[in-house]
DNA sequence: TTTCACTTTAGAATAATTATAAACTATAAA
DNA sequence: TTTATAGTTTATAATTATTCTAAAGTGAAA
């Protein structure tokens, strides 16, 4: 994904391409592989990488704006930090509690044969599988 | 589960059956169905139910002691609160984000046909399935 | 009974996140 | 181009969940 696409991506979702947003978006979206992060880890990586310092509040604002726009998803893992994911398609995860690392599993790599029906009046929105790892 | 069993349960895991622990244990374990809760919700329910007030720190201490003893498990759900579960066997969950409610799914009610192999050097500890619900 | 390690407790401390409100800026209109 | 303004950033305060601390209290072994 090139810079022009980043600008398009932001503009098309009603987000002004500010210096900060472009920098964060380039960091998050100009990569081959899926990226899982917390706001804290993203902040550290951005501080290390770039010259200009972005306020922590801006990173929170931006990550939430990207999530609302559908450019990031939120993943639930153990712990009290919120994890975000550049993979917004339906997929599953390995979770290595040793390193607190998430690894994507393609939706097609897990097949569920039997599943209970949803309770009274509710519908199934989606199914998420977590495979917890140990050494 | 009767009071004598509660005392046995506590003693057998090296926990002195103090007034507070017995009260919390009775509240948590003397019920037919599985119970999912946060420390905050447990605190509210205990305050409402009982005459004697238990300090919040004690509820945190006790819940963690019970978890360490294997009498409670921790469930990961969306949000930044920690959820606990009186069901300590291997099982899955429906999650109703509308009510923030967890519902147990028996391990046998979900059959996974295809699963990817664990990454290099890692082993699969367990597989957790979350079925997210909508109205 | 006495003793003491274990436990409870109030309050302080920490960690993650959100709110506030003033300064700044992208961009549409003039 | 300037100007106007709604959107954005930022430092800092506030909030929320949880853990820490250290003093007072207590269960149970001796
Ligand atoms: Mn979490
Ligand atoms: Mn959680
Ligand atoms: Zn992912
Ligand atoms: Zn459960």
mmCIF file of C-alpha atoms (C1' of nucleotides) and ligand atoms in Angstrom:
data_model
loop_
_atom_site.group_PDB
_atom_site.id
_atom_site.type_symbol
_atom_site.label_atom_id
_atom_site.label_comp_id
_atom_site.label_asym_id
_atom_site.label_seq_id
_atom_site.Cartn_x
_atom_site.Cartn_y
_atom_site.Cartn_z
ATOM 1 C CA UNK A 1 0.000 0.000 0.000
ATOM 2 C CA UNK A 2 1.529 3.273 -1.160
ATOM 3 C CA UNK A 3 1.189 6.773 0.237
ATOM 4 C CA UNK A 4 -1.457 7.756 -2.262
ATOM 5 C CA UNK A 5 -3.567 4.839 -1.131
ATOM 6 C CA UNK A 6 -3.160 5.837 2.502
ATOM 7 C CA UNK A 7 -4.508 9.286 1.660
ATOM 8 C CA UNK A 8 -7.378 7.703 -0.252
ATOM 9 C CA UNK A 9 -8.057 5.343 2.605
ATOM 10 C CA UNK A 10 -8.286 8.198 5.082
ATOM 11 C CA UNK A 11 -10.282 10.539 2.856
ATOM 12 C CA UNK A 12 -12.725 7.831 1.825
ATOM 13 C CA UNK A 13 -13.627 7.262 5.440
ATOM 14 C CA UNK A 14 -14.075 10.943 6.238
ATOM 15 C CA UNK A 15 -10.784 11.279 8.077
ATOM 16 C CA UNK A 16 -8.658 14.296 7.277
ATOM 17 C CA UNK A 17 -5.172 13.094 6.374
ATOM 18 C CA UNK A 18 -3.298 14.974 9.051
ATOM 19 C CA UNK A 19 0.435 14.554 9.572
ATOM 20 C CA UNK A 20 -0.183 12.298 12.562
ATOM 21 C CA UNK A 21 -2.811 10.127 10.940
ATOM 22 C CA UNK A 22 -0.753 9.643 7.812
ATOM 23 C CA UNK A 23 2.281 8.674 9.846
ATOM 24 C CA UNK A 24 0.328 6.184 11.940
ATOM 25 C CA UNK A 25 -1.524 4.811 8.922
ATOM 26 C CA UNK A 26 1.725 4.307 7.004
ATOM 27 C CA UNK A 27 3.225 2.531 9.974
ATOM 28 C CA UNK A 28 0.191 0.270 10.369
ATOM 29 C CA UNK A 29 -0.892 -0.385 6.810
ATOM 30 C CA UNK A 30 2.257 -0.310 4.682
ATOM 31 C CA UNK A 31 3.291 -3.836 5.562
ATOM 32 C CA UNK A 32 2.865 -7.289 4.100
ATOM 33 C CA UNK A 33 1.831 -9.187 7.158
ATOM 34 C CA UNK A 34 -0.958 -8.610 9.630
ATOM 35 C CA UNK A 35 0.030 -6.558 12.657
ATOM 36 C CA UNK A 36 -1.338 -6.965 16.184
ATOM 37 C CA UNK A 37 -0.654 -4.276 18.759
ATOM 38 C CA UNK A 38 -1.733 -2.409 21.844
ATOM 39 C CA UNK A 39 -1.789 1.386 22.034
ATOM 40 C CA UNK A 40 1.160 1.196 24.379
ATOM 41 C CA UNK A 41 3.238 -0.948 22.023
ATOM 42 C CA UNK A 42 2.301 1.192 19.024
ATOM 43 C CA UNK A 43 3.309 4.299 20.919
ATOM 44 C CA UNK A 44 6.722 2.805 21.746
ATOM 45 C CA UNK A 45 7.322 1.708 18.167
ATOM 46 C CA UNK A 46 6.300 5.076 16.730
ATOM 47 C CA UNK A 47 8.476 6.964 19.203
ATOM 48 C CA UNK A 48 11.455 4.780 18.317
ATOM 49 C CA UNK A 49 10.888 5.015 14.582
ATOM 50 C CA UNK A 50 9.988 8.611 13.893
ATOM 51 C CA UNK A 51 11.412 12.008 14.596
ATOM 52 C CA UNK A 52 8.197 13.852 15.379
ATOM 53 C CA UNK A 53 6.522 12.907 18.611
ATOM 54 C CA UNK A 54 2.824 12.102 18.515
ATOM 55 C CA UNK A 55 0.846 12.612 21.722
ATOM 56 C CA UNK A 56 -0.459 9.452 23.371
ATOM 57 C CA UNK A 57 -3.994 10.868 23.275
ATOM 58 C CA UNK A 58 -3.647 11.245 19.510
ATOM 59 C CA UNK A 59 -2.638 7.626 19.163
ATOM 60 C CA UNK A 60 -5.727 6.605 21.136
ATOM 61 C CA UNK A 61 -7.898 8.935 19.047
ATOM 62 C CA UNK A 62 -6.439 7.713 15.784
ATOM 63 C CA UNK A 63 -6.616 4.021 16.588
ATOM 64 C CA UNK A 64 -10.258 4.416 17.588
ATOM 65 C CA UNK A 65 -10.996 6.434 14.468
ATOM 66 C CA UNK A 66 -9.395 3.731 12.321
ATOM 67 C CA UNK A 67 -11.349 1.067 14.132
ATOM 68 C CA UNK A 68 -14.627 2.943 13.653
ATOM 69 C CA UNK A 69 -13.787 3.364 9.970
ATOM 70 C CA UNK A 70 -13.269 -0.382 9.697
ATOM 71 C CA UNK A 71 -9.516 -0.207 9.088
ATOM 72 C CA UNK A 72 -8.674 -1.980 12.341
ATOM 73 C CA UNK A 73 -10.376 -4.633 14.401
ATOM 74 C CA UNK A 74 -10.170 -5.263 18.101
ATOM 75 C CA UNK A 75 -9.079 -8.647 19.396
ATOM 76 C CA UNK A 76 -9.867 -9.988 22.801
ATOM 77 C CA UNK A 77 -6.976 -11.625 24.589
ATOM 78 C CA UNK A 78 -6.204 -12.262 28.183
ATOM 79 C CA UNK A 79 -5.068 -9.259 30.154
ATOM 80 C CA UNK A 80 -6.410 -5.813 30.665
ATOM 81 C CA UNK A 81 -4.982 -4.147 27.603
ATOM 82 C CA UNK A 82 -6.883 -3.756 24.378
ATOM 83 C CA UNK A 83 -5.358 -5.401 21.325
ATOM 84 C CA UNK A 84 -5.882 -4.147 17.796
ATOM 85 C CA UNK A 85 -5.433 -5.974 14.521
ATOM 86 C CA UNK A 86 -4.759 -4.732 11.004
ATOM 87 C CA UNK A 87 -6.549 -7.844 9.726
ATOM 88 C CA UNK A 88 -10.191 -6.810 9.579
ATOM 89 C CA UNK A 89 -11.469 -9.924 7.865
ATOM 90 C CA UNK A 90 -13.070 -12.770 9.755
ATOM 91 C CA UNK A 91 -10.272 -14.928 11.127
ATOM 92 C CA UNK A 92 -8.984 -16.785 14.167
ATOM 93 C CA UNK A 93 -5.878 -16.606 16.357
ATOM 94 C CA UNK A 94 -3.151 -18.514 18.036
ATOM 95 C CA UNK A 95 -2.319 -16.849 21.319
ATOM 96 C CA UNK A 96 1.077 -17.354 22.864
ATOM 97 C CA UNK A 97 0.643 -16.284 26.474
ATOM 98 C CA UNK A 98 4.387 -16.666 26.924
ATOM 99 C CA UNK A 99 5.142 -13.772 24.593
ATOM 100 C CA UNK A 100 1.628 -12.220 24.584
ATOM 101 C CA UNK A 101 1.742 -12.632 20.827
ATOM 102 C CA UNK A 102 -1.174 -13.177 18.487
ATOM 103 C CA UNK A 103 -0.804 -15.101 15.222
ATOM 104 C CA UNK A 104 -3.500 -15.117 12.571
ATOM 105 C CA UNK A 105 -5.288 -18.253 11.490
ATOM 106 C CA UNK A 106 -7.116 -18.048 8.205
ATOM 107 C CA UNK A 107 -10.834 -18.575 8.451
ATOM 108 C CA UNK A 108 -10.565 -21.594 6.157
ATOM 109 C CA UNK A 109 -7.958 -23.315 8.302
ATOM 110 C CA UNK A 110 -10.497 -24.070 11.005
ATOM 111 C CA UNK A 111 -13.630 -26.021 10.224
ATOM 112 C CA UNK A 112 -16.279 -26.388 12.875
ATOM 113 C CA UNK A 113 -18.451 -29.432 12.377
ATOM 114 C CA UNK A 114 -20.955 -29.090 15.177
ATOM 115 C CA UNK A 115 -22.162 -25.916 16.817
ATOM 116 C CA UNK A 116 -25.008 -25.271 19.269
ATOM 117 C CA UNK A 117 -27.936 -23.140 18.239
ATOM 118 C CA UNK A 118 -28.166 -19.618 19.616
ATOM 119 C CA UNK A 119 -30.318 -19.031 22.731
ATOM 120 C CA UNK A 120 -33.916 -17.776 22.544
ATOM 121 C CA UNK A 121 -34.293 -14.734 20.321
ATOM 122 C CA UNK A 122 -30.589 -14.343 19.665
ATOM 123 C CA UNK A 123 -28.630 -14.915 16.495
ATOM 124 C CA UNK A 124 -25.034 -15.920 15.933
ATOM 125 C CA UNK A 125 -22.998 -12.931 14.798
ATOM 126 C CA UNK A 126 -19.684 -14.709 14.378
ATOM 127 C CA UNK A 127 -17.521 -17.425 15.817
ATOM 128 C CA UNK A 128 -14.043 -16.721 17.129
ATOM 129 C CA UNK A 129 -11.574 -19.450 17.901
ATOM 130 C CA UNK A 130 -8.534 -18.930 20.114
ATOM 131 C CA UNK A 131 -5.869 -21.591 20.176
ATOM 132 C CA UNK A 132 -3.757 -21.055 23.270
ATOM 133 C CA UNK A 133 -0.142 -22.133 22.933
ATOM 134 C CA UNK A 134 2.509 -23.382 25.315
ATOM 135 C CA UNK A 135 6.143 -24.226 24.778
ATOM 136 C CA UNK B 1 -22.824 -27.886 47.758
ATOM 137 C CA UNK B 2 -23.382 -27.547 51.515
ATOM 138 C CA UNK B 3 -21.522 -25.517 54.097
ATOM 139 C CA UNK B 4 -19.420 -28.445 55.206
ATOM 140 C CA UNK B 5 -18.224 -28.925 51.651
ATOM 141 C CA UNK B 6 -17.326 -25.276 51.399
ATOM 142 C CA UNK B 7 -15.159 -25.612 54.476
ATOM 143 C CA UNK B 8 -13.584 -28.756 53.036
ATOM 144 C CA UNK B 9 -13.043 -27.029 49.723
ATOM 145 C CA UNK B 10 -11.231 -24.154 51.387
ATOM 146 C CA UNK B 11 -9.192 -26.251 53.815
ATOM 147 C CA UNK B 12 -8.169 -28.750 51.150
ATOM 148 C CA UNK B 13 -6.623 -25.953 49.130
ATOM 149 C CA UNK B 14 -4.772 -24.458 52.074
ATOM 150 C CA UNK B 15 -7.142 -21.541 52.508
ATOM 151 C CA UNK B 16 -8.266 -20.732 56.045
ATOM 152 C CA UNK B 17 -12.052 -20.633 56.098
ATOM 153 C CA UNK B 18 -12.389 -17.097 57.319
ATOM 154 C CA UNK B 19 -15.783 -15.433 57.652
ATOM 155 C CA UNK B 20 -15.205 -13.518 54.430
ATOM 156 C CA UNK B 21 -13.994 -16.464 52.383
ATOM 157 C CA UNK B 22 -16.830 -18.680 53.541
ATOM 158 C CA UNK B 23 -19.380 -16.022 52.689
ATOM 159 C CA UNK B 24 -17.926 -15.460 49.227
ATOM 160 C CA UNK B 25 -17.511 -19.193 48.599
ATOM 161 C CA UNK B 26 -21.097 -19.905 49.616
ATOM 162 C CA UNK B 27 -22.294 -17.162 47.331
ATOM 163 C CA UNK B 28 -20.245 -18.455 44.413
ATOM 164 C CA UNK B 29 -20.394 -22.210 44.798
ATOM 165 C CA UNK B 30 -23.748 -22.987 46.401
ATOM 166 C CA UNK B 31 -25.670 -22.736 43.155
ATOM 167 C CA UNK B 32 -26.846 -25.089 40.465
ATOM 168 C CA UNK B 33 -25.768 -23.178 37.409
ATOM 169 C CA UNK B 34 -22.437 -21.812 36.401
ATOM 170 C CA UNK B 35 -21.832 -18.208 37.398
ATOM 171 C CA UNK B 36 -19.838 -15.629 35.444
ATOM 172 C CA UNK B 37 -18.864 -12.385 37.128
ATOM 173 C CA UNK B 38 -16.448 -9.505 37.466
ATOM 174 C CA UNK B 39 -15.049 -8.393 40.814
ATOM 175 C CA UNK B 40 -17.180 -5.291 40.546
ATOM 176 C CA UNK B 41 -20.397 -7.221 39.939
ATOM 177 C CA UNK B 42 -19.588 -9.692 42.703
ATOM 178 C CA UNK B 43 -18.960 -6.829 45.095
ATOM 179 C CA UNK B 44 -22.341 -5.279 44.266
ATOM 180 C CA UNK B 45 -24.182 -8.567 44.686
ATOM 181 C CA UNK B 46 -22.485 -9.341 47.988
ATOM 182 C CA UNK B 47 -23.171 -5.869 49.351
ATOM 183 C CA UNK B 48 -26.832 -6.187 48.403
ATOM 184 C CA UNK B 49 -27.204 -9.676 49.783
ATOM 185 C CA UNK B 50 -25.324 -9.701 53.057
ATOM 186 C CA UNK B 51 -25.285 -7.687 56.242
ATOM 187 C CA UNK B 52 -21.535 -7.642 56.838
ATOM 188 C CA UNK B 53 -19.502 -5.561 54.451
ATOM 189 C CA UNK B 54 -16.466 -7.159 52.855
ATOM 190 C CA UNK B 55 -13.686 -4.838 51.704
ATOM 191 C CA UNK B 56 -13.143 -4.641 47.952
ATOM 192 C CA UNK B 57 -9.492 -5.602 48.423
ATOM 193 C CA UNK B 58 -10.648 -8.764 50.177
ATOM 194 C CA UNK B 59 -12.882 -9.644 47.267
ATOM 195 C CA UNK B 60 -9.951 -9.216 44.908
ATOM 196 C CA UNK B 61 -7.730 -11.271 47.225
ATOM 197 C CA UNK B 62 -10.307 -14.003 47.626
ATOM 198 C CA UNK B 63 -11.188 -14.294 43.956
ATOM 199 C CA UNK B 64 -7.526 -14.576 43.075
ATOM 200 C CA UNK B 65 -6.963 -17.124 45.833
ATOM 201 C CA UNK B 66 -9.883 -19.175 44.523
ATOM 202 C CA UNK B 67 -8.545 -18.931 41.008
ATOM 203 C CA UNK B 68 -5.071 -20.033 42.068
ATOM 204 C CA UNK B 69 -6.638 -22.933 43.957
ATOM 205 C CA UNK B 70 -8.457 -23.956 40.783
ATOM 206 C CA UNK B 71 -11.942 -23.130 42.068
ATOM 207 C CA UNK B 72 -12.479 -20.373 39.531
ATOM 208 C CA UNK B 73 -11.319 -19.795 35.993
ATOM 209 C CA UNK B 74 -10.780 -16.568 34.126
ATOM 210 C CA UNK B 75 -12.622 -15.924 30.883
ATOM 211 C CA UNK B 76 -11.545 -13.486 28.277
ATOM 212 C CA UNK B 77 -14.301 -11.279 26.927
ATOM 213 C CA UNK B 78 -14.325 -7.955 25.241
ATOM 214 C CA UNK B 79 -13.812 -4.989 27.510
ATOM 215 C CA UNK B 80 -11.234 -4.133 30.068
ATOM 216 C CA UNK B 81 -12.661 -5.918 33.050
ATOM 217 C CA UNK B 82 -11.623 -9.386 34.093
ATOM 218 C CA UNK B 83 -14.350 -12.022 34.054
ATOM 219 C CA UNK B 84 -14.342 -15.052 36.318
ATOM 220 C CA UNK B 85 -16.220 -18.308 35.947
ATOM 221 C CA UNK B 86 -17.297 -20.914 38.484
ATOM 222 C CA UNK B 87 -17.074 -23.489 35.698
ATOM 223 C CA UNK B 88 -13.458 -24.642 35.784
ATOM 224 C CA UNK B 89 -13.826 -27.439 33.269
ATOM 225 C CA UNK B 90 -12.851 -27.048 29.647
ATOM 226 C CA UNK B 91 -15.780 -25.386 27.897
ATOM 227 C CA UNK B 92 -16.822 -22.682 25.450
ATOM 228 C CA UNK B 93 -19.030 -19.588 25.579
ATOM 229 C CA UNK B 94 -21.744 -17.655 23.929
ATOM 230 C CA UNK B 95 -21.094 -13.965 24.454
ATOM 231 C CA UNK B 96 -23.986 -11.534 24.300
ATOM 232 C CA UNK B 97 -22.324 -8.156 23.852
ATOM 233 C CA UNK B 98 -25.730 -6.546 24.268
ATOM 234 C CA UNK B 99 -25.973 -7.604 27.912
ATOM 235 C CA UNK B 100 -22.255 -8.417 28.443
ATOM 236 C CA UNK B 101 -23.444 -11.867 29.434
ATOM 237 C CA UNK B 102 -21.565 -15.142 29.074
ATOM 238 C CA UNK B 103 -23.372 -18.451 28.595
ATOM 239 C CA UNK B 104 -21.608 -21.778 28.876
ATOM 240 C CA UNK B 105 -21.335 -24.191 25.990
ATOM 241 C CA UNK B 106 -20.422 -27.731 26.886
ATOM 242 C CA UNK B 107 -17.182 -28.939 25.420
ATOM 243 C CA UNK B 108 -19.039 -31.711 23.574
ATOM 244 C CA UNK B 109 -21.454 -29.331 21.902
ATOM 245 C CA UNK B 110 -18.754 -27.971 19.624
ATOM 246 C CA UNK B 111 -16.769 -30.265 17.381
ATOM 247 C CA UNK B 112 -13.845 -28.886 15.442
ATOM 248 C CA UNK B 113 -13.033 -30.871 12.363
ATOM 249 C CA UNK B 114 -9.974 -29.121 11.049
ATOM 250 C CA UNK B 115 -7.380 -27.235 13.028
ATOM 251 C CA UNK B 116 -3.980 -25.844 12.021
ATOM 252 C CA UNK B 117 -0.829 -27.229 13.603
ATOM 253 C CA UNK B 118 0.934 -25.138 16.216
ATOM 254 C CA UNK B 119 3.836 -22.918 15.100
ATOM 255 C CA UNK B 120 7.481 -23.985 15.418
ATOM 256 C CA UNK B 121 8.334 -25.327 18.841
ATOM 257 C CA UNK B 122 4.953 -24.549 20.341
ATOM 258 C CA UNK B 123 2.184 -26.877 21.439
ATOM 259 C CA UNK B 124 -1.550 -26.405 21.639
ATOM 260 C CA UNK B 125 -2.627 -25.942 25.251
ATOM 261 C CA UNK B 126 -6.354 -25.637 24.588
ATOM 262 C CA UNK B 127 -8.903 -24.301 22.157
ATOM 263 C CA UNK B 128 -11.496 -21.757 23.205
ATOM 264 C CA UNK B 129 -14.488 -20.920 21.050
ATOM 265 C CA UNK B 130 -16.503 -17.747 21.481
ATOM 266 C CA UNK B 131 -19.823 -17.471 19.722
ATOM 267 C CA UNK B 132 -20.792 -13.817 19.614
ATOM 268 C CA UNK B 133 -24.513 -13.143 19.653
ATOM 269 C CA UNK B 134 -26.739 -10.416 18.333
ATOM 270 C CA UNK B 135 -30.477 -9.845 18.681
ATOM 271 C "C1'" DT C 1 -4.350 -19.750 76.545
ATOM 272 C "C1'" DT C 2 -0.656 -18.155 73.826
ATOM 273 C "C1'" DT C 3 1.525 -17.348 69.686
ATOM 274 C "C1'" DC C 4 2.228 -16.192 65.067
ATOM 275 C "C1'" DA C 5 1.660 -16.762 60.339
ATOM 276 C "C1'" DC C 6 -2.121 -15.790 57.658
ATOM 277 C "C1'" DT C 7 -5.832 -12.539 56.557
ATOM 278 C "C1'" DT C 8 -8.469 -8.339 56.258
ATOM 279 C "C1'" DT C 9 -8.776 -3.653 55.559
ATOM 280 C "C1'" DA C 10 -8.483 1.391 54.292
ATOM 281 C "C1'" DG C 11 -6.177 3.945 51.680
ATOM 282 C "C1'" DA C 12 -2.306 4.883 48.514
ATOM 283 C "C1'" DA C 13 -0.303 3.663 44.184
ATOM 284 C "C1'" DT C 14 -0.299 2.104 39.472
ATOM 285 C "C1'" DA C 15 -1.939 1.245 34.844
ATOM 286 C "C1'" DA C 16 -4.991 1.749 31.002
ATOM 287 C "C1'" DT C 17 -8.097 4.593 29.059
ATOM 288 C "C1'" DT C 18 -11.143 8.592 28.402
ATOM 289 C "C1'" DA C 19 -12.458 13.482 29.010
ATOM 290 C "C1'" DT C 20 -11.449 18.454 28.762
ATOM 291 C "C1'" DA C 21 -10.491 22.505 26.762
ATOM 292 C "C1'" DA C 22 -7.200 25.405 24.593
ATOM 293 C "C1'" DA C 23 -4.164 25.784 20.558
ATOM 294 C "C1'" DC C 24 -3.659 24.324 15.900
ATOM 295 C "C1'" DT C 25 -4.798 23.093 10.949
ATOM 296 C "C1'" DA C 26 -7.042 21.127 6.705
ATOM 297 C "C1'" DT C 27 -10.069 22.568 3.558
ATOM 298 C "C1'" DA C 28 -14.157 24.745 1.627
ATOM 299 C "C1'" DA C 29 -16.021 29.142 0.557
ATOM 300 C "C1'" DA C 30 -15.417 33.831 -0.447
ATOM 301 C "C1'" DT D 1 -5.280 33.750 -2.037
ATOM 302 C "C1'" DT D 2 -7.289 34.910 2.215
ATOM 303 C "C1'" DT D 3 -10.740 33.733 5.607
ATOM 304 C "C1'" DA D 4 -13.747 31.076 8.337
ATOM 305 C "C1'" DT D 5 -14.683 27.103 10.645
ATOM 306 C "C1'" DA D 6 -15.211 22.478 11.776
ATOM 307 C "C1'" DG D 7 -12.141 18.979 12.660
ATOM 308 C "C1'" DT D 8 -7.808 17.694 15.053
ATOM 309 C "C1'" DT D 9 -3.987 17.610 18.288
ATOM 310 C "C1'" DT D 10 -2.188 18.085 22.661
ATOM 311 C "C1'" DA D 11 -1.102 18.472 27.677
ATOM 312 C "C1'" DT D 12 -3.186 17.516 31.462
ATOM 313 C "C1'" DA D 13 -6.917 16.070 34.490
ATOM 314 C "C1'" DA D 14 -10.219 12.562 35.478
ATOM 315 C "C1'" DT D 15 -11.875 7.962 35.593
ATOM 316 C "C1'" DT D 16 -11.752 3.020 36.071
ATOM 317 C "C1'" DA D 17 -9.840 -1.363 37.195
ATOM 318 C "C1'" DT D 18 -6.534 -3.414 39.753
ATOM 319 C "C1'" DT D 19 -2.589 -4.016 42.857
ATOM 320 C "C1'" DC D 20 0.242 -2.578 46.761
ATOM 321 C "C1'" DT D 21 1.158 -1.347 51.609
ATOM 322 C "C1'" DA D 22 1.295 -1.691 56.198
ATOM 323 C "C1'" DA D 23 -1.286 -1.774 60.305
ATOM 324 C "C1'" DA D 24 -4.849 -4.210 62.843
ATOM 325 C "C1'" DG D 25 -7.291 -8.523 63.359
ATOM 326 C "C1'" DT D 26 -7.854 -13.664 63.619
ATOM 327 C "C1'" DG D 27 -7.681 -18.936 62.909
ATOM 328 C "C1'" DA D 28 -5.574 -22.720 64.502
ATOM 329 C "C1'" DA D 29 -1.373 -25.216 66.061
ATOM 330 C "C1'" DA D 30 1.008 -26.025 70.147
HETATM 331 MN MN1 LIG E 1 -8.512 -7.915 26.978
HETATM 332 MN MN1 LIG E 2 -11.072 -8.739 28.964
HETATM 333 ZN ZN1 LIG E 3 -5.503 -11.215 13.654
HETATM 334 ZN ZN1 LIG E 4 -18.188 -20.436 31.499
#
